[in-house]
PDB file of C-alpha atoms in Angstrom:
ATOM      1  CA  MET A 682       5.589  17.181  -0.245  1.00  0.00           C
ATOM      2  CA  LEU A 683       8.049  14.650   0.859  1.00  0.00           C
ATOM      3  CA  VAL A 684       8.130  13.341   4.672  1.00  0.00           C
ATOM      4  CA  ALA A 685      10.972  11.539   6.136  1.00  0.00           C
ATOM      5  CA  PHE A 686       9.426   8.473   7.671  1.00  0.00           C
ATOM      6  CA  GLY A 687      12.195   6.799   8.987  1.00  0.00           C
ATOM      7  CA  THR A 688      15.686   5.119   7.480  1.00  0.00           C
ATOM      8  CA  ASP A 689      15.367   6.106   4.039  1.00  0.00           C
ATOM      9  CA  ILE A 690      11.506   5.897   3.753  1.00  0.00           C
ATOM     10  CA  TRP A 691       9.705   8.968   2.609  1.00  0.00           C
ATOM     11  CA  THR A 692       5.696   9.578   2.033  1.00  0.00           C
ATOM     12  CA  ILE A 693       3.899  11.982   0.022  1.00  0.00           C
ATOM     13  CA  ASP A 694      -0.001  12.545  -0.047  1.00  0.00           C
ATOM     14  CA  GLY A 695      -1.480  12.994  -3.427  1.00  0.00           C
ATOM     15  CA  PRO A 696      -4.918  14.376  -4.387  1.00  0.00           C
ATOM     16  CA  GLN A 697      -7.843  12.674  -3.350  1.00  0.00           C
ATOM     17  CA  VAL A 698      -9.651  10.410  -5.724  1.00  0.00           C
ATOM     18  CA  GLU A 699     -13.301   9.034  -6.102  1.00  0.00           C
ATOM     19  CA  SER A 700     -14.660   5.817  -6.253  1.00  0.00           C
ATOM     20  CA  MET A 701     -18.369   4.885  -6.284  1.00  0.00           C
ATOM     21  CA  GLY A 702     -19.010   8.621  -5.113  1.00  0.00           C
ATOM     22  CA  PHE A 703     -16.817   7.962  -2.101  1.00  0.00           C
ATOM     23  CA  ARG A 704     -13.530  10.577  -2.072  1.00  0.00           C
ATOM     24  CA  TYR A 705     -10.323   9.060  -0.743  1.00  0.00           C
ATOM     25  CA  PRO A 706      -6.998  10.645   0.445  1.00  0.00           C
ATOM     26  CA  THR A 707      -3.825   9.102  -1.675  1.00  0.00           C
ATOM     27  CA  ARG A 708      -0.572   8.323  -0.329  1.00  0.00           C
ATOM     28  CA  MET A 709       2.565   6.856  -1.582  1.00  0.00           C
ATOM     29  CA  ALA A 710       5.886   6.088  -0.271  1.00  0.00           C
ATOM     30  CA  LEU A 711       9.408   6.165  -1.689  1.00  0.00           C
ATOM     31  CA  VAL A 712      12.240   3.910  -0.387  1.00  0.00           C
ATOM     32  CA  ARG A 713      16.016   4.235  -1.050  1.00  0.00           C
ATOM     33  CA  LEU A 714      17.721   1.089  -1.832  1.00  0.00           C
ATOM     34  CA  ARG A 715      21.037   0.353  -0.890  1.00  0.00           C
ATOM     35  CA  ASN A 716      22.510   0.935  -4.517  1.00  0.00           C
ATOM     36  CA  GLY A 717      21.058   4.590  -4.142  1.00  0.00           C
ATOM     37  CA  SER A 718      18.074   4.039  -6.571  1.00  0.00           C
ATOM     38  CA  LEU A 719      14.350   4.113  -5.434  1.00  0.00           C
ATOM     39  CA  TRP A 720      11.428   2.192  -5.004  1.00  0.00           C
ATOM     40  CA  ALA A 721       8.131   4.046  -5.550  1.00  0.00           C
ATOM     41  CA  TRP A 722       5.003   2.226  -3.686  1.00  0.00           C
ATOM     42  CA  SER A 723       1.576   3.067  -4.965  1.00  0.00           C
ATOM     43  CA  PRO A 724       2.569   6.371  -7.050  1.00  0.00           C
ATOM     44  CA  VAL A 725       0.046   9.022  -6.958  1.00  0.00           C
ATOM     45  CA  ALA A 726      -0.224  11.757  -9.227  1.00  0.00           C
ATOM     46  CA  LEU A 727       2.973  13.356 -10.767  1.00  0.00           C
ATOM     47  CA  THR A 728       2.877  16.853 -10.608  1.00  0.00           C
ATOM     48  CA  GLU A 729       6.317  18.707 -11.748  1.00  0.00           C
ATOM     49  CA  GLU A 730       7.026  19.803  -7.947  1.00  0.00           C
ATOM     50  CA  LEU A 731       6.925  16.013  -6.702  1.00  0.00           C
ATOM     51  CA  ARG A 732       8.945  14.927  -9.791  1.00  0.00           C
ATOM     52  CA  ARG A 733      11.565  17.403  -8.694  1.00  0.00           C
ATOM     53  CA  ALA A 734      11.772  16.175  -5.122  1.00  0.00           C
ATOM     54  CA  VAL A 735      11.735  12.753  -6.469  1.00  0.00           C
ATOM     55  CA  ASP A 736      14.472  13.526  -8.709  1.00  0.00           C
ATOM     56  CA  GLY A 737      16.582  15.090  -5.937  1.00  0.00           C
ATOM     57  CA  LEU A 738      16.482  11.757  -3.743  1.00  0.00           C
ATOM     58  CA  GLY A 739      17.699   9.158  -6.673  1.00  0.00           C
ATOM     59  CA  PRO A 740      16.842   7.705  -9.972  1.00  0.00           C
ATOM     60  CA  VAL A 741      13.732   5.800  -9.717  1.00  0.00           C
ATOM     61  CA  ALA A 742      14.498   1.983 -10.673  1.00  0.00           C
ATOM     62  CA  HIS A 743      11.080   0.624  -9.675  1.00  0.00           C
ATOM     63  CA  VAL A 744       7.540   1.444  -9.608  1.00  0.00           C
ATOM     64  CA  ILE A 745       5.254  -0.803  -7.746  1.00  0.00           C
ATOM     65  CA  ALA A 746       1.529  -1.483  -8.221  1.00  0.00           C
ATOM     66  CA  PRO A 747       0.715  -3.398  -4.849  1.00  0.00           C
ATOM     67  CA  ASN A 748      -2.830  -4.303  -5.676  1.00  0.00           C
ATOM     68  CA  SER A 749      -5.508  -4.127  -8.622  1.00  0.00           C
ATOM     69  CA  LEU A 750      -7.143  -1.029  -7.384  1.00  0.00           C
ATOM     70  CA  HIS A 751      -4.401   1.610  -7.446  1.00  0.00           C
ATOM     71  CA  HIS A 752      -3.181   1.858 -10.840  1.00  0.00           C
ATOM     72  CA  LEU A 753      -4.590   5.454 -11.936  1.00  0.00           C
ATOM     73  CA  ALA A 754      -1.028   7.211 -11.757  1.00  0.00           C
ATOM     74  CA  LEU A 755       0.764   4.742 -13.395  1.00  0.00           C
ATOM     75  CA  PRO A 756       1.114   5.442 -16.847  1.00  0.00           C
ATOM     76  CA  GLU A 757       2.390   9.243 -16.140  1.00  0.00           C
ATOM     77  CA  TRP A 758       5.119   7.556 -13.902  1.00  0.00           C
ATOM     78  CA  GLN A 759       6.141   5.102 -16.465  1.00  0.00           C
ATOM     79  CA  ALA A 760       6.072   8.023 -19.178  1.00  0.00           C
ATOM     80  CA  ALA A 761       8.349   9.975 -16.749  1.00  0.00           C
ATOM     81  CA  TYR A 762      10.647   7.228 -15.659  1.00  0.00           C
ATOM     82  CA  PRO A 763      10.976   4.616 -18.444  1.00  0.00           C
ATOM     83  CA  GLU A 764      13.921   3.575 -17.497  1.00  0.00           C
ATOM     84  CA  ALA A 765      12.085   2.061 -14.268  1.00  0.00           C
ATOM     85  CA  THR A 766      10.789  -1.475 -13.688  1.00  0.00           C
ATOM     86  CA  LEU A 767       6.903  -1.668 -13.557  1.00  0.00           C
ATOM     87  CA  HIS A 768       5.670  -4.112 -10.960  1.00  0.00           C
ATOM     88  CA  ALA A 769       1.856  -5.495 -11.406  1.00  0.00           C
ATOM     89  CA  ALA A 770       0.149  -6.878  -8.292  1.00  0.00           C
ATOM     90  CA  PRO A 771      -1.879 -10.015  -9.106  1.00  0.00           C
ATOM     91  CA  GLY A 772      -4.729  -9.664 -11.261  1.00  0.00           C
ATOM     92  CA  LEU A 773      -3.553  -6.329 -12.573  1.00  0.00           C
ATOM     93  CA  ARG A 774      -2.436  -7.065 -16.067  1.00  0.00           C
ATOM     94  CA  ARG A 775      -5.724  -8.300 -16.858  1.00  0.00           C
ATOM     95  CA  LYS A 776      -7.355  -5.189 -15.474  1.00  0.00           C
ATOM     96  CA  ARG A 777      -4.998  -2.607 -17.093  1.00  0.00           C
ATOM     97  CA  ALA A 778      -3.951  -4.139 -20.651  1.00  0.00           C
ATOM     98  CA  ASP A 779      -2.972  -0.854 -21.733  1.00  0.00           C
ATOM     99  CA  ILE A 780      -0.028  -0.526 -19.417  1.00  0.00           C
ATOM    100  CA  ALA A 781       3.050  -2.788 -20.032  1.00  0.00           C
ATOM    101  CA  PHE A 782       4.042  -3.860 -16.958  1.00  0.00           C
ATOM    102  CA  GLU A 783       7.732  -5.365 -16.945  1.00  0.00           C
ATOM    103  CA  ALA A 784       7.402  -7.842 -13.951  1.00  0.00           C
ATOM    104  CA  ASP A 785       5.181  -8.984 -11.623  1.00  0.00           C
ATOM    105  CA  LEU A 786       5.177  -9.108  -7.832  1.00  0.00           C
ATOM    106  CA  GLY A 787       5.477 -12.563  -6.512  1.00  0.00           C
ATOM    107  CA  PRO A 788       5.739 -14.286  -3.129  1.00  0.00           C
ATOM    108  CA  GLU A 789       9.486 -13.657  -2.880  1.00  0.00           C
ATOM    109  CA  PRO A 790      10.962 -10.112  -3.036  1.00  0.00           C
ATOM    110  CA  HIS A 791      12.988  -8.946  -6.236  1.00  0.00           C
ATOM    111  CA  PRO A 792      16.452  -9.679  -6.310  1.00  0.00           C
ATOM    112  CA  GLU A 793      17.017  -5.801  -6.352  1.00  0.00           C
ATOM    113  CA  TRP A 794      15.542  -4.979  -3.083  1.00  0.00           C
ATOM    114  CA  ALA A 795      15.595  -8.692  -1.650  1.00  0.00           C
ATOM    115  CA  GLY A 796      17.097  -8.612   2.167  1.00  0.00           C
ATOM    116  CA  GLN A 797      15.527  -4.827   2.345  1.00  0.00           C
ATOM    117  CA  ILE A 798      12.048  -4.981   1.493  1.00  0.00           C
ATOM    118  CA  ASP A 799      10.215  -8.368   2.461  1.00  0.00           C
ATOM    119  CA  GLN A 800       6.918  -8.956   0.952  1.00  0.00           C
ATOM    120  CA  VAL A 801       3.520 -11.402   1.122  1.00  0.00           C
ATOM    121  CA  ILE A 802       0.624 -11.831  -1.511  1.00  0.00           C
ATOM    122  CA  VAL A 803      -2.406 -11.961   0.551  1.00  0.00           C
ATOM    123  CA  ARG A 804      -4.560 -14.479  -0.976  1.00  0.00           C
ATOM    124  CA  GLY A 805      -7.902 -15.633  -1.410  1.00  0.00           C
ATOM    125  CA  ASN A 806      -9.778 -12.072  -1.353  1.00  0.00           C
ATOM    126  CA  VAL A 807     -12.332 -11.446  -4.079  1.00  0.00           C
ATOM    127  CA  LEU A 808     -11.490  -7.726  -4.394  1.00  0.00           C
ATOM    128  CA  THR A 809      -7.936  -7.724  -4.609  1.00  0.00           C
ATOM    129  CA  GLU A 810      -5.292  -9.732  -3.775  1.00  0.00           C
ATOM    130  CA  GLU A 811      -2.976  -7.100  -2.098  1.00  0.00           C
ATOM    131  CA  VAL A 812       1.046  -7.381  -1.946  1.00  0.00           C
ATOM    132  CA  VAL A 813       2.312  -6.237   1.625  1.00  0.00           C
ATOM    133  CA  PHE A 814       5.803  -5.141   2.161  1.00  0.00           C
ATOM    134  CA  PHE A 815       7.927  -4.788   5.238  1.00  0.00           C
ATOM    135  CA  HIS A 816      11.011  -2.237   4.872  1.00  0.00           C
ATOM    136  CA  ARG A 817      13.589  -3.669   7.101  1.00  0.00           C
ATOM    137  CA  ALA A 818      15.501  -0.575   7.716  1.00  0.00           C
ATOM    138  CA  SER A 819      12.845   1.312   9.252  1.00  0.00           C
ATOM    139  CA  GLY A 820      10.550  -1.199  10.674  1.00  0.00           C
ATOM    140  CA  THR A 821       7.661  -0.182   8.409  1.00  0.00           C
ATOM    141  CA  LEU A 822       4.961  -2.267   7.629  1.00  0.00           C
ATOM    142  CA  ILE A 823       3.182  -0.992   4.239  1.00  0.00           C
ATOM    143  CA  PHE A 824      -0.768  -1.836   3.796  1.00  0.00           C
ATOM    144  CA  THR A 825      -2.700  -0.308   0.525  1.00  0.00           C
ATOM    145  CA  ASP A 826      -6.347  -0.820   1.194  1.00  0.00           C
ATOM    146  CA  LEU A 827      -6.505  -4.105   3.511  1.00  0.00           C
ATOM    147  CA  VAL A 828      -6.461  -1.499   6.385  1.00  0.00           C
ATOM    148  CA  GLN A 829      -8.056   1.787   6.590  1.00  0.00           C
ATOM    149  CA  ASN A 830      -8.782   4.766   8.832  1.00  0.00           C
ATOM    150  CA  PHE A 831     -10.329   8.502   8.085  1.00  0.00           C
ATOM    151  CA  PRO A 832     -11.272  10.826  10.577  1.00  0.00           C
ATOM    152  CA  PRO A 833     -14.848  11.078  11.705  1.00  0.00           C
ATOM    153  CA  ASP A 834     -15.715  14.182   9.625  1.00  0.00           C
ATOM    154  CA  HIS A 835     -14.123  12.867   6.284  1.00  0.00           C
ATOM    155  CA  PHE A 836     -17.071  11.923   4.820  1.00  0.00           C
ATOM    156  CA  THR A 837     -20.835  13.580   5.314  1.00  0.00           C
ATOM    157  CA  GLY A 838     -24.649  12.579   4.758  1.00  0.00           C
ATOM    158  CA  PRO A 839     -25.145   8.910   3.782  1.00  0.00           C
ATOM    159  CA  ARG A 840     -21.454   8.096   3.040  1.00  0.00           C
ATOM    160  CA  ARG A 841     -20.480   8.632   6.402  1.00  0.00           C
ATOM    161  CA  LEU A 842     -23.028   6.094   7.903  1.00  0.00           C
ATOM    162  CA  ILE A 843     -21.821   3.458   4.960  1.00  0.00           C
ATOM    163  CA  ALA A 844     -18.405   4.323   5.862  1.00  0.00           C
ATOM    164  CA  ARG A 845     -19.317   3.685   9.617  1.00  0.00           C
ATOM    165  CA  LEU A 846     -20.964   0.109   8.750  1.00  0.00           C
ATOM    166  CA  ASP A 847     -17.865  -0.340   6.858  1.00  0.00           C
ATOM    167  CA  ARG A 848     -15.431  -0.296   9.699  1.00  0.00           C
ATOM    168  CA  MET A 849     -13.666   2.812   7.962  1.00  0.00           C
ATOM    169  CA  LEU A 850     -14.340   5.219  10.939  1.00  0.00           C
ATOM    170  CA  GLU A 851     -12.809   3.216  13.783  1.00  0.00           C
ATOM    171  CA  PRO A 852     -10.857   4.761  16.392  1.00  0.00           C
ATOM    172  CA  GLU A 853      -7.694   2.732  14.921  1.00  0.00           C
ATOM    173  CA  ALA A 854      -6.874   1.660  11.201  1.00  0.00           C
ATOM    174  CA  THR A 855      -8.496  -2.076  10.711  1.00  0.00           C
ATOM    175  CA  VAL A 856      -9.809  -4.060   7.971  1.00  0.00           C
ATOM    176  CA  PRO A 857     -12.871  -2.248   5.857  1.00  0.00           C
ATOM    177  CA  ARG A 858     -15.827  -4.870   6.226  1.00  0.00           C
ATOM    178  CA  LYS A 859     -16.082  -5.055   2.580  1.00  0.00           C
ATOM    179  CA  PHE A 860     -12.334  -6.602   2.548  1.00  0.00           C
ATOM    180  CA  GLY A 861     -13.266  -9.207   5.477  1.00  0.00           C
ATOM    181  CA  VAL A 862     -16.172 -10.646   3.750  1.00  0.00           C
ATOM    182  CA  ALA A 863     -14.357 -11.088   0.684  1.00  0.00           C
ATOM    183  CA  PHE A 864     -12.191 -13.859   1.932  1.00  0.00           C
ATOM    184  CA  THR A 865     -13.232 -16.461   0.383  1.00  0.00           C
ATOM    185  CA  ASN A 866     -10.087 -18.531   1.661  1.00  0.00           C
ATOM    186  CA  LYS A 867      -9.657 -17.642   5.329  1.00  0.00           C
ATOM    187  CA  ARG A 868      -7.286 -20.676   6.044  1.00  0.00           C
ATOM    188  CA  GLN A 869      -5.014 -19.110   3.426  1.00  0.00           C
ATOM    189  CA  ALA A 870      -5.593 -15.524   4.883  1.00  0.00           C
ATOM    190  CA  ARG A 871      -4.341 -16.754   8.182  1.00  0.00           C
ATOM    191  CA  GLN A 872      -1.242 -18.194   6.935  1.00  0.00           C
ATOM    192  CA  ASP A 873      -0.530 -15.080   4.993  1.00  0.00           C
ATOM    193  CA  ILE A 874      -1.431 -12.541   7.907  1.00  0.00           C
ATOM    194  CA  GLY A 875       0.517 -14.717  10.352  1.00  0.00           C
ATOM    195  CA  ARG A 876       3.883 -14.257   8.140  1.00  0.00           C
ATOM    196  CA  ILE A 877       3.366 -10.553   8.210  1.00  0.00           C
ATOM    197  CA  ALA A 878       2.553 -10.467  12.049  1.00  0.00           C
ATOM    198  CA  ALA A 879       5.902 -12.164  12.474  1.00  0.00           C
ATOM    199  CA  TRP A 880       8.076  -9.222  11.023  1.00  0.00           C
ATOM    200  CA  PRO A 881       9.655  -6.525  13.623  1.00  0.00           C
ATOM    201  CA  VAL A 882       6.949  -3.841  13.086  1.00  0.00           C
ATOM    202  CA  ARG A 883       7.924  -0.686  14.507  1.00  0.00           C
ATOM    203  CA  GLN A 884       5.412   1.480  12.646  1.00  0.00           C
ATOM    204  CA  VAL A 885       2.610   1.018   9.936  1.00  0.00           C
ATOM    205  CA  LEU A 886       2.100   3.323   6.904  1.00  0.00           C
ATOM    206  CA  MET A 887      -1.398   2.495   4.739  1.00  0.00           C
ATOM    207  CA  ALA A 888      -2.624   4.385   1.525  1.00  0.00           C
ATOM    208  CA  HIS A 889      -5.829   5.544   2.909  1.00  0.00           C
ATOM    209  CA  GLY A 890      -5.690   6.923   6.740  1.00  0.00           C
ATOM    210  CA  ASP A 891      -2.897   7.700   9.569  1.00  0.00           C
ATOM    211  CA  PRO A 892       0.137   6.046  10.399  1.00  0.00           C
ATOM    212  CA  VAL A 893       0.161   3.679  13.395  1.00  0.00           C
ATOM    213  CA  ILE A 894       3.329   4.187  15.686  1.00  0.00           C
ATOM    214  CA  LYS A 895       1.964   3.535  19.151  1.00  0.00           C
ATOM    215  CA  ASP A 896       2.102  -0.318  19.724  1.00  0.00           C
ATOM    216  CA  ALA A 897       2.794  -1.239  16.052  1.00  0.00           C
ATOM    217  CA  ALA A 898       4.332  -4.328  16.771  1.00  0.00           C
ATOM    218  CA  HIS A 899       0.874  -5.634  17.607  1.00  0.00           C
ATOM    219  CA  PHE A 900      -0.822  -3.632  15.512  1.00  0.00           C
ATOM    220  CA  VAL A 901      -1.542  -7.034  12.873  1.00  0.00           C
ATOM    221  CA  SER A 902      -3.004  -9.136  15.613  1.00  0.00           C
ATOM    222  CA  ARG A 903      -5.512  -6.336  16.447  1.00  0.00           C
ATOM    223  CA  ALA A 904      -6.536  -5.445  13.234  1.00  0.00           C
ATOM    224  CA  PHE A 905      -7.058  -9.127  11.764  1.00  0.00           C
ATOM    225  CA  GLY A 906      -7.843 -10.934  15.238  1.00  0.00           C
ATOM    226  CA  TRP A 907     -11.346 -11.709  13.684  1.00  0.00           C
ATOM    227  CA  LEU A 908      -9.463 -14.105  11.299  1.00  0.00           C
ATOM    228  CA  ARG A 909      -8.784 -16.346  13.777  1.00  0.00           C
ATOM    229  CA  TYR A 910     -12.141 -17.439  14.164  1.00  0.00           C
TER     230      TYR A 910
END
């Protein structure tokens, strides 16, 4: 259920979700802040077992929707933890007007996690403007959809060919082709990715794919090298 991923950070793999005929595994992360409260990133479906495990770590103070594509489980987390602040990524308030968000994710960290978790909005992408995070204590870089990786046998039939063409089945996690071509302002994207590449990364976590541990410090330059051209 909860898998320790470093100092004060845990991952939880949730059920698969379907989008346009493709089934995607889901993953969330929990970070325990210095005050003992929890920061819940990209929450997955909240089962009773998961709720007990979460409650055993501490009170949930912040629920994070890191881009406009990850929002399905937000209502159940908001219902279970009404005292927590629900933070919306750019564009998500318009998409989910049925959800009462209390805060918006911006270019600077919220005061309650400033100095512990850094963040950058990767702008200029027409699919979604994702907020990428860096947990200082564990050296963890956290992506949602901008980088992905799936086992070669995850998809079958025509979807496997589509996934291969979309660069979702590469040997190492990278930017899917659909997200790469969706950058309409590469100059802005280079600036944002440059800030991310400057963080002292020791490991990389993503919602869809195995974590990157080996040579993680240079992962961003490998995954986003095409942006230089």
